mmCIF file of C-alpha atoms and ligand atoms in Angstrom:
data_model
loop_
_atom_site.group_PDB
_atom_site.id
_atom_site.type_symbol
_atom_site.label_atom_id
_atom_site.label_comp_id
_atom_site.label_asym_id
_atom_site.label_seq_id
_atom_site.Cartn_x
_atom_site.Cartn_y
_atom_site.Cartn_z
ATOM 1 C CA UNK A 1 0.000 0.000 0.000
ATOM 2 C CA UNK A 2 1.568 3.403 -0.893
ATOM 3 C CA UNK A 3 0.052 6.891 0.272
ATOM 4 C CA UNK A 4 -1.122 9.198 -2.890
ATOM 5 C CA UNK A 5 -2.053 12.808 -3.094
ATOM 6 C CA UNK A 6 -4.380 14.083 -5.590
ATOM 7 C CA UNK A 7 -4.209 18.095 -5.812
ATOM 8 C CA UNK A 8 -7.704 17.642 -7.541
ATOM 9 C CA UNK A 9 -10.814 15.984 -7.746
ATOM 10 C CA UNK A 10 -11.186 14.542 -11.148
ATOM 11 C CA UNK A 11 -13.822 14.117 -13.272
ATOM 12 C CA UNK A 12 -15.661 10.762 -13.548
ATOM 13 C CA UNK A 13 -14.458 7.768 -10.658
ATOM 14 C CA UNK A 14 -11.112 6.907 -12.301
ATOM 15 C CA UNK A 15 -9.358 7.980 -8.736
ATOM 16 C CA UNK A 16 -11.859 5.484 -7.299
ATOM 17 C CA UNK A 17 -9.585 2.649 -8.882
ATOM 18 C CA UNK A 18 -6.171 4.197 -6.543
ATOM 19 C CA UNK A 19 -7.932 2.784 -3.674
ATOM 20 C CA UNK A 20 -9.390 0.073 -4.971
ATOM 21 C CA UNK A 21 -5.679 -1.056 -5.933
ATOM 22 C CA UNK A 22 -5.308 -0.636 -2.457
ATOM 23 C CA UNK A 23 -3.323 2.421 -2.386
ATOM 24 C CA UNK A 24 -4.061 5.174 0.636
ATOM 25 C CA UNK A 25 -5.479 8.186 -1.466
ATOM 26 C CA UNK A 26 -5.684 11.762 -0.006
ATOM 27 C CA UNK A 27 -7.127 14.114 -2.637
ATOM 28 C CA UNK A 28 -7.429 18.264 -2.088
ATOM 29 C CA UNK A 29 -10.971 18.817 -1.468
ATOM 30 C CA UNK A 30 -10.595 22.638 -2.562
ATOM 31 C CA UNK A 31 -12.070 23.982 -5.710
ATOM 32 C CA UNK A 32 -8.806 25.740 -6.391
ATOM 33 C CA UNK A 33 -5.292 23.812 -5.822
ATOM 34 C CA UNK A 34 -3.536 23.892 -2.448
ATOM 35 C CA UNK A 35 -1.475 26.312 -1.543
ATOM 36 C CA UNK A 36 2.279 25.745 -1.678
ATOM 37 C CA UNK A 37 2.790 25.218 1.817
ATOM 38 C CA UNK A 38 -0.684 23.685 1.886
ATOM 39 C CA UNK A 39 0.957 21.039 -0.864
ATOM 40 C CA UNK A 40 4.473 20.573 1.213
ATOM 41 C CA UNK A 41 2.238 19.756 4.191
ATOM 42 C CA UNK A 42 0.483 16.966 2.930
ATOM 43 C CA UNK A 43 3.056 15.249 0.623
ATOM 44 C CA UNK A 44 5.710 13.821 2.651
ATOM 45 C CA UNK A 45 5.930 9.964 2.325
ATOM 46 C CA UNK A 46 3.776 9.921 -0.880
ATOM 47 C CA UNK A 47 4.736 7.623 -3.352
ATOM 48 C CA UNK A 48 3.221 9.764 -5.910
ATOM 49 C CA UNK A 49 1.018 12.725 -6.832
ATOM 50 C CA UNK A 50 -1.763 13.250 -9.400
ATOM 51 C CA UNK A 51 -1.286 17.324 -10.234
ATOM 52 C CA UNK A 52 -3.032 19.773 -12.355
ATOM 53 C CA UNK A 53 -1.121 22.434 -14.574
ATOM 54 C CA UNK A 54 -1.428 24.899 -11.883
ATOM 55 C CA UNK A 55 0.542 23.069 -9.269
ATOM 56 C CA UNK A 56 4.402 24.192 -8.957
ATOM 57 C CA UNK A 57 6.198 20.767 -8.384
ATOM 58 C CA UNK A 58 9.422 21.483 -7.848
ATOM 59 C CA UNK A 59 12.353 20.311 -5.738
ATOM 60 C CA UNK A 60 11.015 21.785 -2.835
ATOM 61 C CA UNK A 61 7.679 19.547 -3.204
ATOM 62 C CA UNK A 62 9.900 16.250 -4.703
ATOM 63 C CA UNK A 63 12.256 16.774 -1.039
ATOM 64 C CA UNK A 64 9.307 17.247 1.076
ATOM 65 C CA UNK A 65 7.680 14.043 -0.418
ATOM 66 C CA UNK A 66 10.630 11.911 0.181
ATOM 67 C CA UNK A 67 12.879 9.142 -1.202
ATOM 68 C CA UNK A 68 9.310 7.645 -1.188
ATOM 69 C CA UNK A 69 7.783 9.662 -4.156
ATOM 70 C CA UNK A 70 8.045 7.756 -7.552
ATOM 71 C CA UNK A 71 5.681 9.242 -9.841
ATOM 72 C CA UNK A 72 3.896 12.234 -10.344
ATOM 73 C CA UNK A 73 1.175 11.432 -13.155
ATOM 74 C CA UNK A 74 0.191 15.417 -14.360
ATOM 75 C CA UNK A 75 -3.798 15.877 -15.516
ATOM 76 C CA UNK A 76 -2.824 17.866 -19.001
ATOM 77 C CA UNK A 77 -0.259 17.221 -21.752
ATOM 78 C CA UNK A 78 1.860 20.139 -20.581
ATOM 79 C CA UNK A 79 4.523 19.569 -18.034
ATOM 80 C CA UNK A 80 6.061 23.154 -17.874
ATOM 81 C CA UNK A 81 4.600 23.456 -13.981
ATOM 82 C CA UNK A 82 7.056 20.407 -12.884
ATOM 83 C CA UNK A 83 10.677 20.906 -12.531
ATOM 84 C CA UNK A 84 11.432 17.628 -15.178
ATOM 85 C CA UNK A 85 15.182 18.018 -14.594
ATOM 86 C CA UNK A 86 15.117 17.371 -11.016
ATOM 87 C CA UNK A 87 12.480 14.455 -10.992
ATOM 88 C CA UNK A 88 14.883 12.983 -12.939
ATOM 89 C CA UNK A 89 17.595 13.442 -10.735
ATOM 90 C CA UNK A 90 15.898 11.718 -8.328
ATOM 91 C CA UNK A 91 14.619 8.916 -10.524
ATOM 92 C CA UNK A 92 10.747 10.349 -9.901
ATOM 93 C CA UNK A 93 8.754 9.882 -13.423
ATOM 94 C CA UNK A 94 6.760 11.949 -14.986
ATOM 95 C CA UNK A 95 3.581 11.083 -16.962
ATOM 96 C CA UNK A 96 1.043 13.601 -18.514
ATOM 97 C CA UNK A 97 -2.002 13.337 -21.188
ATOM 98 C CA UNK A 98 -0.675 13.684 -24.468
ATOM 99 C CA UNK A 99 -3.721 12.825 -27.778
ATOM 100 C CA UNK A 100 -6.664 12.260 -26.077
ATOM 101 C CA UNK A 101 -7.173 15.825 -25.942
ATOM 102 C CA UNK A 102 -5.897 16.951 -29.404
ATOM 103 C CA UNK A 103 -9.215 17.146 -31.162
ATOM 104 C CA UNK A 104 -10.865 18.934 -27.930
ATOM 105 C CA UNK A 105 -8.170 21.887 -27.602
ATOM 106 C CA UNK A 106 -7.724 22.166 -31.303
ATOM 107 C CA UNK A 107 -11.812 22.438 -31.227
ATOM 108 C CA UNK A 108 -11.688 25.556 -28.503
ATOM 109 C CA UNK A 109 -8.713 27.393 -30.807
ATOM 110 C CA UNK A 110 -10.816 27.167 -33.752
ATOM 111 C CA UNK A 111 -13.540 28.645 -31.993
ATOM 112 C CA UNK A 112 -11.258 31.549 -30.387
ATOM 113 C CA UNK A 113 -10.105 32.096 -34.230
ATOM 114 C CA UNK A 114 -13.617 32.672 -35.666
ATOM 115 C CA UNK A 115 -14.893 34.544 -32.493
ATOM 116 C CA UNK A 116 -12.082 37.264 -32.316
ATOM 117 C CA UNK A 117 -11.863 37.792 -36.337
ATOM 118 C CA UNK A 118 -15.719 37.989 -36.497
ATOM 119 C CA UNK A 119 -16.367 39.667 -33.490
ATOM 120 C CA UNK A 120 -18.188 37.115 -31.852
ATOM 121 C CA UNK A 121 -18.100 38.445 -28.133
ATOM 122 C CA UNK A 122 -18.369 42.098 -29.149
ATOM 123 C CA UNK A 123 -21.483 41.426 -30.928
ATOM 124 C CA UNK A 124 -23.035 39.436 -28.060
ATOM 125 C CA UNK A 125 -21.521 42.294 -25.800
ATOM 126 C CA UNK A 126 -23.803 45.153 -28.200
ATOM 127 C CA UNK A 127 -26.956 42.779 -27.775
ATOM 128 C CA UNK A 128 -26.784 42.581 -23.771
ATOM 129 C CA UNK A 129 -26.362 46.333 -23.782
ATOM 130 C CA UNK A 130 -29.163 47.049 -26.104
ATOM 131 C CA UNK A 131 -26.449 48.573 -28.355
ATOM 132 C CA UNK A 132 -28.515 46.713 -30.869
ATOM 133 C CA UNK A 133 -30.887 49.256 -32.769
ATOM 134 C CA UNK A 134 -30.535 48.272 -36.668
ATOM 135 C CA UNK A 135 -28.983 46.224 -39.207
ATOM 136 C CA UNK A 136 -25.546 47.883 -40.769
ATOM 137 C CA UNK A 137 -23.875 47.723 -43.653
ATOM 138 C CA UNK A 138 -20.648 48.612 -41.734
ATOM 139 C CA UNK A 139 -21.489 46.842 -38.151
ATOM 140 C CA UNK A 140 -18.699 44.934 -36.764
ATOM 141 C CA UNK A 141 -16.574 44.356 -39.812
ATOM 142 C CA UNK A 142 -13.942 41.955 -38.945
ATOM 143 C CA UNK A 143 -11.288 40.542 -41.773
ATOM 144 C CA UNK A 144 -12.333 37.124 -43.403
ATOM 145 C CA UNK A 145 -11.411 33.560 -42.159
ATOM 146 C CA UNK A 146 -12.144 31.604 -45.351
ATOM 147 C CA UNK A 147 -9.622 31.720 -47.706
ATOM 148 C CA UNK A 148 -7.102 33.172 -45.271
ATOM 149 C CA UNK A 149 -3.553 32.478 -44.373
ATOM 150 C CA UNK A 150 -2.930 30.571 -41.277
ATOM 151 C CA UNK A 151 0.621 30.543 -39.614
ATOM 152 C CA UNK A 152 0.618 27.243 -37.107
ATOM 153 C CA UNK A 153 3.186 27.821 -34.478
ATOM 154 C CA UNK A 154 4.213 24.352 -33.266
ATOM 155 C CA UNK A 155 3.203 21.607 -35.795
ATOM 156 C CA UNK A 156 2.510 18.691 -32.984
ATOM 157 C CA UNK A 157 -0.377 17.278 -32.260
ATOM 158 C CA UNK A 158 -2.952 20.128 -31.647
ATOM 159 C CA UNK A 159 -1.463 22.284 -34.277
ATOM 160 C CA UNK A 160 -1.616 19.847 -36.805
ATOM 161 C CA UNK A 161 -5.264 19.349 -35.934
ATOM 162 C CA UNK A 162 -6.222 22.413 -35.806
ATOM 163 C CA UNK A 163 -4.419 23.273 -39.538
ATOM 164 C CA UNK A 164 -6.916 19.898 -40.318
ATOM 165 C CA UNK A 165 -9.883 22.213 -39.005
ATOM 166 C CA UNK A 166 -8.649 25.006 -41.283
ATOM 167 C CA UNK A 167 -8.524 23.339 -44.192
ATOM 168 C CA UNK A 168 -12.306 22.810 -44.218
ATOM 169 C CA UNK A 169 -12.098 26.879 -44.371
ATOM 170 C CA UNK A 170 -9.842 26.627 -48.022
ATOM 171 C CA UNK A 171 -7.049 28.371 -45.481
ATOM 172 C CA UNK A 172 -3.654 28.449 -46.595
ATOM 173 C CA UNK A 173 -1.652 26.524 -44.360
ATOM 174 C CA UNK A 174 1.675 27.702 -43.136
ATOM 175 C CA UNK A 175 3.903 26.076 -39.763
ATOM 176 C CA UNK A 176 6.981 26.518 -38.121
ATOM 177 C CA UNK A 177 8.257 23.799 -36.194
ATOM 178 C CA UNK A 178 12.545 22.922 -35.603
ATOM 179 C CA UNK A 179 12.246 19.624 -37.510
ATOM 180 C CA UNK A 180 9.684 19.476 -40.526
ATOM 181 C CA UNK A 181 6.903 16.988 -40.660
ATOM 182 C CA UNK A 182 6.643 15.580 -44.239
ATOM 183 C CA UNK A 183 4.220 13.809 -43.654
ATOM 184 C CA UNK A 184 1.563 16.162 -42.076
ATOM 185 C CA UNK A 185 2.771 18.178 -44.997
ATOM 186 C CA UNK A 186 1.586 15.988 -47.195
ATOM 187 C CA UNK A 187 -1.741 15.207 -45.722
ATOM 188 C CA UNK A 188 -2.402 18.795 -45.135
ATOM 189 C CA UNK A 189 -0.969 21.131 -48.085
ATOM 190 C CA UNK A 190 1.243 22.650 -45.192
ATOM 191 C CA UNK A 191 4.398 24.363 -46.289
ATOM 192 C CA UNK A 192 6.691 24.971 -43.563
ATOM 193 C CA UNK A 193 8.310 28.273 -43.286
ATOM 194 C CA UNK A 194 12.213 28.245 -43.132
ATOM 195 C CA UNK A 195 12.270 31.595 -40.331
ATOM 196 C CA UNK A 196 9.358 31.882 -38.267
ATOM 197 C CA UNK A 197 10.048 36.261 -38.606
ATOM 198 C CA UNK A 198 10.150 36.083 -42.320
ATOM 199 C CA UNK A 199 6.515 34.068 -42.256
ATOM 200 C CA UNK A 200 5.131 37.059 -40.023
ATOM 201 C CA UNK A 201 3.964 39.495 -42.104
ATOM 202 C CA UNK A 202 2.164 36.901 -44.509
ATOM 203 C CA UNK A 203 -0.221 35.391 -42.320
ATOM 204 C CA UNK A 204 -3.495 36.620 -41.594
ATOM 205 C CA UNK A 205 -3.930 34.262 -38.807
ATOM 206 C CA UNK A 206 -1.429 32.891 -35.969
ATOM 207 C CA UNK A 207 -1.943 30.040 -34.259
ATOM 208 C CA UNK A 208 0.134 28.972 -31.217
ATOM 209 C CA UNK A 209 0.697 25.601 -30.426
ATOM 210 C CA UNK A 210 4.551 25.178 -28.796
ATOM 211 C CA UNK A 211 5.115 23.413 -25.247
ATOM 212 C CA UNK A 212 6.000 26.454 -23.075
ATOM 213 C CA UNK A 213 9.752 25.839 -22.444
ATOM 214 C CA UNK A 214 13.312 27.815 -21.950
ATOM 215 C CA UNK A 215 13.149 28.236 -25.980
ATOM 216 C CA UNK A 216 9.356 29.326 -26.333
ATOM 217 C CA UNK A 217 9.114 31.660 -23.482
ATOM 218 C CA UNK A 218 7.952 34.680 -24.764
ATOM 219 C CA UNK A 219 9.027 33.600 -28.015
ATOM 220 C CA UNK A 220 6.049 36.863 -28.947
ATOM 221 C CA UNK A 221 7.633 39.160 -27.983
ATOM 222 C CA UNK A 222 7.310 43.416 -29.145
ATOM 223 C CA UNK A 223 9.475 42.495 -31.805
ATOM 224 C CA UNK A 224 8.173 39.784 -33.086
ATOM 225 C CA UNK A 225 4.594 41.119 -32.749
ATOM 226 C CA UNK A 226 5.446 44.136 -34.648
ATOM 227 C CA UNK A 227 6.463 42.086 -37.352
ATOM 228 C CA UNK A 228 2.685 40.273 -38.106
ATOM 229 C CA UNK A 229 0.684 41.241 -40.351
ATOM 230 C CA UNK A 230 -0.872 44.558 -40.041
ATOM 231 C CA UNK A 231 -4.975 43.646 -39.277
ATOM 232 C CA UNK A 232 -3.914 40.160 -38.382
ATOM 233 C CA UNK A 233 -5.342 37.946 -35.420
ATOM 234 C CA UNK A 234 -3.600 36.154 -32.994
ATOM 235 C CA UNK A 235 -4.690 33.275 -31.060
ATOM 236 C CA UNK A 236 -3.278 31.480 -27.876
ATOM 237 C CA UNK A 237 -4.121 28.024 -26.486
ATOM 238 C CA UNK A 238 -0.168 27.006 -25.594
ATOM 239 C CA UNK A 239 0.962 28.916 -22.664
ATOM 240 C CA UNK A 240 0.379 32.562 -21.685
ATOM 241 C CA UNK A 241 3.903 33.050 -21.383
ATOM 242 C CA UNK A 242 4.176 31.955 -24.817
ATOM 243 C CA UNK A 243 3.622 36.089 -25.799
ATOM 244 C CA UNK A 244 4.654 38.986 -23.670
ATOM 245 C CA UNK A 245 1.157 39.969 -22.341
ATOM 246 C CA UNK A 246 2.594 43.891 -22.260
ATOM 247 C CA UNK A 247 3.560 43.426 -25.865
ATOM 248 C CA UNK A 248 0.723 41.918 -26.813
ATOM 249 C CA UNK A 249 -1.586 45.091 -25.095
ATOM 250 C CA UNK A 250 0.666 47.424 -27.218
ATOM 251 C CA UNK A 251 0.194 45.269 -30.545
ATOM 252 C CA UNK A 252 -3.736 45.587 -30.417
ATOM 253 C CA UNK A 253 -3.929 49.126 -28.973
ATOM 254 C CA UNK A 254 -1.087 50.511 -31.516
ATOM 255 C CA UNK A 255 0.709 47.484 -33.476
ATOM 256 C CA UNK A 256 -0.814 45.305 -36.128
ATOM 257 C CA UNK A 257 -2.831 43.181 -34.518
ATOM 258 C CA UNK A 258 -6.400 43.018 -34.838
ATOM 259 C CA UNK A 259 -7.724 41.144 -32.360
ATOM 260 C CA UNK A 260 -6.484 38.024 -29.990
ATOM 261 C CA UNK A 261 -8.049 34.626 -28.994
ATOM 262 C CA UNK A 262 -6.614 33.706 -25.650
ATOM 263 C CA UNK A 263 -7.543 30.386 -23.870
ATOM 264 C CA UNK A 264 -4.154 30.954 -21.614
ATOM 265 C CA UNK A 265 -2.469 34.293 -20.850
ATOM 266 C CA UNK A 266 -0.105 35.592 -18.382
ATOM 267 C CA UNK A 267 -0.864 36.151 -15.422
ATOM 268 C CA UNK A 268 -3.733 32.924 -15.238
ATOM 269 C CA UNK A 269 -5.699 33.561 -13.979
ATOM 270 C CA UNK A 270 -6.350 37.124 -15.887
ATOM 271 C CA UNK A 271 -7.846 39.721 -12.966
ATOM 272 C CA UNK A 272 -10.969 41.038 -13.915
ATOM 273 C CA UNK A 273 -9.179 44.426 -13.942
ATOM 274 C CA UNK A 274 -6.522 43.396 -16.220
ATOM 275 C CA UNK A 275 -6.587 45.457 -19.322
ATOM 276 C CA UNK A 276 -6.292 42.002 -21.432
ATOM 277 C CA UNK A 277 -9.719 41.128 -19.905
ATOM 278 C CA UNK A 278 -11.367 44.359 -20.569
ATOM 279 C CA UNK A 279 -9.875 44.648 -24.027
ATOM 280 C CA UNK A 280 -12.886 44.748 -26.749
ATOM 281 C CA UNK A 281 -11.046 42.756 -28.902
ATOM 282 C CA UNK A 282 -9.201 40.298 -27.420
ATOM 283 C CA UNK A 283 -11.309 37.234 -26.536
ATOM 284 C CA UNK A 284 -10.517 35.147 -23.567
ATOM 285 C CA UNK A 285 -11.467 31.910 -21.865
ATOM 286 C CA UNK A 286 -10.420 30.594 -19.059
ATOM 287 C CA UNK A 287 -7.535 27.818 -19.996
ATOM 288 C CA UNK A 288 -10.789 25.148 -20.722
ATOM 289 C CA UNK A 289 -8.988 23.794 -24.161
ATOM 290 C CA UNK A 290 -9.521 20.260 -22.983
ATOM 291 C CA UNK A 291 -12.719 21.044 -21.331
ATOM 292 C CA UNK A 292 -15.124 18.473 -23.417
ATOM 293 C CA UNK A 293 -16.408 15.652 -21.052
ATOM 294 C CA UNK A 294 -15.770 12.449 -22.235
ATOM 295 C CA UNK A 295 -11.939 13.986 -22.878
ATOM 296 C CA UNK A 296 -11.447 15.286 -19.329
ATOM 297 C CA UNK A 297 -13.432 11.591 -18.146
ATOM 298 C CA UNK A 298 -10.313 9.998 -20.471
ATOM 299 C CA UNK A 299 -7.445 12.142 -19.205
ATOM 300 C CA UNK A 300 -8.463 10.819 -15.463
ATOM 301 C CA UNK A 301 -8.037 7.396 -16.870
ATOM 302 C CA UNK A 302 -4.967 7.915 -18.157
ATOM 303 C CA UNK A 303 -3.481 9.918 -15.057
ATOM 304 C CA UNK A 304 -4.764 6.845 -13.335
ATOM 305 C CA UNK A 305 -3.542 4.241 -15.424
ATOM 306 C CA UNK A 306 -0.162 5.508 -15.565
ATOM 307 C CA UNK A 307 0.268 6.409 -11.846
ATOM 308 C CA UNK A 308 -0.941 2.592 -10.891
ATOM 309 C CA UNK A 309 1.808 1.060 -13.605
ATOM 310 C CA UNK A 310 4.366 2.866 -12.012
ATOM 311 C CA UNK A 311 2.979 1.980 -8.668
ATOM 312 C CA UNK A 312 3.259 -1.701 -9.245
ATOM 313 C CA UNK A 313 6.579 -1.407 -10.549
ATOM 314 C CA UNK A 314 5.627 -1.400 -14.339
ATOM 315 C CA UNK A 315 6.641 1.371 -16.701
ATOM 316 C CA UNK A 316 4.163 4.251 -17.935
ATOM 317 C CA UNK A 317 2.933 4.428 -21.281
ATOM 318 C CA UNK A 318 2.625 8.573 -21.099
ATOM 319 C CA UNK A 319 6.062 9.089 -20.123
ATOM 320 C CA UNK A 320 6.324 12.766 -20.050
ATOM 321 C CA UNK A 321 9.749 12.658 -21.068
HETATM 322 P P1 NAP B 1 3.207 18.306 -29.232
HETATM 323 O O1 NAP B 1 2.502 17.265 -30.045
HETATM 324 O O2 NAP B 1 4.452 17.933 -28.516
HETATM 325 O O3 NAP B 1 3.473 19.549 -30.213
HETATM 326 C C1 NAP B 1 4.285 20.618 -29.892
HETATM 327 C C2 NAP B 1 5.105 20.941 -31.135
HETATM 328 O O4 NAP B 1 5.828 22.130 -30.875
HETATM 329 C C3 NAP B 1 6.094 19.857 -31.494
HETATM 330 O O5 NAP B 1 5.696 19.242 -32.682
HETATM 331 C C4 NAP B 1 7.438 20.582 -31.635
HETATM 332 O O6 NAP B 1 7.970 20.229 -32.909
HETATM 333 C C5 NAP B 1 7.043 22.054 -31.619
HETATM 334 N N1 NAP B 1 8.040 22.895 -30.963
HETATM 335 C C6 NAP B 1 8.651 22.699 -29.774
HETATM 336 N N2 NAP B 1 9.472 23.717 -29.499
HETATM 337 C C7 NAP B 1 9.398 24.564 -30.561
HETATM 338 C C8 NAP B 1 10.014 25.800 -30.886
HETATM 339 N N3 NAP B 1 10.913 26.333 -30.078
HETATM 340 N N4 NAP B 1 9.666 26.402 -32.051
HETATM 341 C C9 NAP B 1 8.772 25.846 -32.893
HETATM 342 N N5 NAP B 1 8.151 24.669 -32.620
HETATM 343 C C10 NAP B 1 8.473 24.054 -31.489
HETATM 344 O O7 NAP B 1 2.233 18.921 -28.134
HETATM 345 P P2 NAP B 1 0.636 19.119 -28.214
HETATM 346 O O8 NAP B 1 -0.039 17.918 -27.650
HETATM 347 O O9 NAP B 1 0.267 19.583 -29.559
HETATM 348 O O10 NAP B 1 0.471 20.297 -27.140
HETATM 349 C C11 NAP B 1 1.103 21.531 -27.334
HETATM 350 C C12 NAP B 1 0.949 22.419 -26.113
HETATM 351 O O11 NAP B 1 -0.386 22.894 -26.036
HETATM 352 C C13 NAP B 1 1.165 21.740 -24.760
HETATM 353 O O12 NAP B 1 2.527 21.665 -24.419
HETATM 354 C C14 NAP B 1 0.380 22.615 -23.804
HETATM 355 O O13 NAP B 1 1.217 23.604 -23.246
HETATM 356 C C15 NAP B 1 -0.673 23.252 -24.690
HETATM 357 N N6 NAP B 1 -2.044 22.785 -24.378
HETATM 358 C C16 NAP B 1 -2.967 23.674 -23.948
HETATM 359 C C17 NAP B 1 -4.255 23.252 -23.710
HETATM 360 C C18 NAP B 1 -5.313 24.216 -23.227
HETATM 361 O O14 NAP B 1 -6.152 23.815 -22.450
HETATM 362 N N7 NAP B 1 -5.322 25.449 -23.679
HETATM 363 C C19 NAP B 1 -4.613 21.918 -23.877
HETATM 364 C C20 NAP B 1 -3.647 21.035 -24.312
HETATM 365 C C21 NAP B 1 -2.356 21.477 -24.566
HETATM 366 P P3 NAP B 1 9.513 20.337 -33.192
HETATM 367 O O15 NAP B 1 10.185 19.500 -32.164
HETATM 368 O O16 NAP B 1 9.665 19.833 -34.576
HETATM 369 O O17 NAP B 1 9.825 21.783 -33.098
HETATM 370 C C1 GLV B 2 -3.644 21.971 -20.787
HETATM 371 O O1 GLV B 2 -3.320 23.114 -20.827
HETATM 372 C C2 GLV B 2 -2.743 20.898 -21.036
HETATM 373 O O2 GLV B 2 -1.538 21.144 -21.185
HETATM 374 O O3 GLV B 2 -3.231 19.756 -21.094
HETATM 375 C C1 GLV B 3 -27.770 39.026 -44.468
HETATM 376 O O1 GLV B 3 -28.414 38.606 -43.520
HETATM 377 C C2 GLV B 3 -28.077 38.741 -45.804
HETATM 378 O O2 GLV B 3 -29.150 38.198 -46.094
HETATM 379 O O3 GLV B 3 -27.212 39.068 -46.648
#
């Protein structure tokens, strides 16, 4: 029997199964996840931890769990929250949720796409205030999707699926990744661009779909901002930290952009106050990418089924690394 901490409920019973393997299973009753000392208090002698993106497992949290702690299974396909260098150090592994929520996040950046080029939430926004008085010929123009150029940042998994949505719009497909992908190529009429700032001011759309690491971190910055496409739209379900959120303020209010999808921004969460979340024409939601049912029901049973392999010795098939 080995002790377990779960930072989060989960959806669905798939936790039920920790105990049912025997296991001794504390899970974080809060809505929102514990508190860092809150977290250090309750993990020593675990022997492993189910954790959400939000939860900042680092050495500090792998010491105060012990020699004991031999997996931490994460509930999202992004690992940048966990400090991967030193679990490995200390032979802890690592498992996340990568596939089974492709199709649902490339689903959600599709939707912030259309919604901030056509004005989706501003138009809502005029209705509620009973802005709404007549039809017009020039109400809420917003530049067309169909057609358009669409740069994919990061041609994995989600970014290749969401270039598959954007076909079905006659897009033009454009992706920078460091190694190409022929074969997604192929399937997809993507060309990949050789320099990522030379691709800029073509594309009428920007999708971002990179793992938020040492490389990627604010890999949009002013600069590179300033260099897209004047009247272009930019649109975020990586990591917030993915684009400088001061940059990006300046390149709606006086750079090129037009408006900005954003599932994930920087700070998450965004205050109400924050001029991001009050800006008409960026449109944010709440980091819910994966948020269909049956996927978040599926990551639990992965999280699950990886954390109980390890447990019993075996190896994981989502090794994050
Ligand atoms: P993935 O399949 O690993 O794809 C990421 C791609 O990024 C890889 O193909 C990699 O290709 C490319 N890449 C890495 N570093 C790069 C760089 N410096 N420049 C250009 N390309 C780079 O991962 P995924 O499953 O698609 O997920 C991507 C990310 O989405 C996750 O890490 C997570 O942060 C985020 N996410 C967010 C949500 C949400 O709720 N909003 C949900 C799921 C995932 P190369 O190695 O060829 O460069
Ligand atoms: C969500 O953001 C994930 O990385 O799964
Ligand atoms: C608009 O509603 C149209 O009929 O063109």
């Amino acid at each position: 029997m080995a002790k377990v901490y779960a930072t989060r409920r989960l959806p669905g019973n798939a936790l039920e199964r920790v105990r049912e393997a025997g296991h001794d299973l504390e899970v974080w009753p809060g809505a929102c996840p514990p508190p860092k000392p809150e977290l250090l208090k309750a993990v020593p002698g675990a022997a492993g931890i189910v954790t959400t993106l939000e939860d900042p497992i680092d050495a500090e949290v792998m010491d105060a769990a012990g020699p004991s702690l031999r997996v931490i299974a994460q509930y999202a396909v992004g690992v940048n929250n966990i400090d991967l260098e030193a679990a490995r150090a200390r032979g802890i592994r690592v498992t996340h949720t990568p596939g089974v929520l492709t199709e649902a996040t490339a689903d959600l950046a599709f939707a912030l796409l259309l919604a901030a080029a056509r004005r989706v939430v501003e138009g809502q926004d005029r209705v509620r205030s009973g802005a709404w008085r007549c039809w017009g010929p020039e109400l809420l123009l917003g530049p067309p999707v169909h057609g358009a150029t669409l740069l994919v940042v990061g041609f994995g998994r989600i970014g290749q699926a969401v270039a598959r949505r954007a076909r079905g719009f006659g897009m033009r497909i454009l992706y920078a990744s460091r190694h190409p992908k022929p074969e997604a190529e192929a399937a997809l009429g993507a060309v990949r661009v050789g320099l990522l700032d030379a691709a800029l001011p073509e594309a009428d759309f920007v999708s971002l779909h990179v793992p938020l690491t040492r490389e990627t971190d604010r890999l949009f910055d002013r600069d590179r901002l300033a260099r897209m496409k004047p009247g272009s739209v930019l649109v975020n379900t990586a990591r917030g930290r993915v684009v400088d959120t001061e940059a990006l303020l300046w390149a709606l209010e006086e750079g090129p952009l037009f408006a900005a999808g954003l599932d994930v921004t920087d700070p998450e969460p965004l205050p109400a106050d924050h001029p991001l979340a009050r800006h008409p024409r960026a449109v944010v939601t709440p980091h819910i990418g994966s948020a269909d049912r049956p996927t978040r029901r599926r990551m639990a049973e992965m999280v699950v089924g990886d954390l109980l392999a390890v447990l019993a010795g075996g190896e994981p098939r989502y090794p994050a690394v």
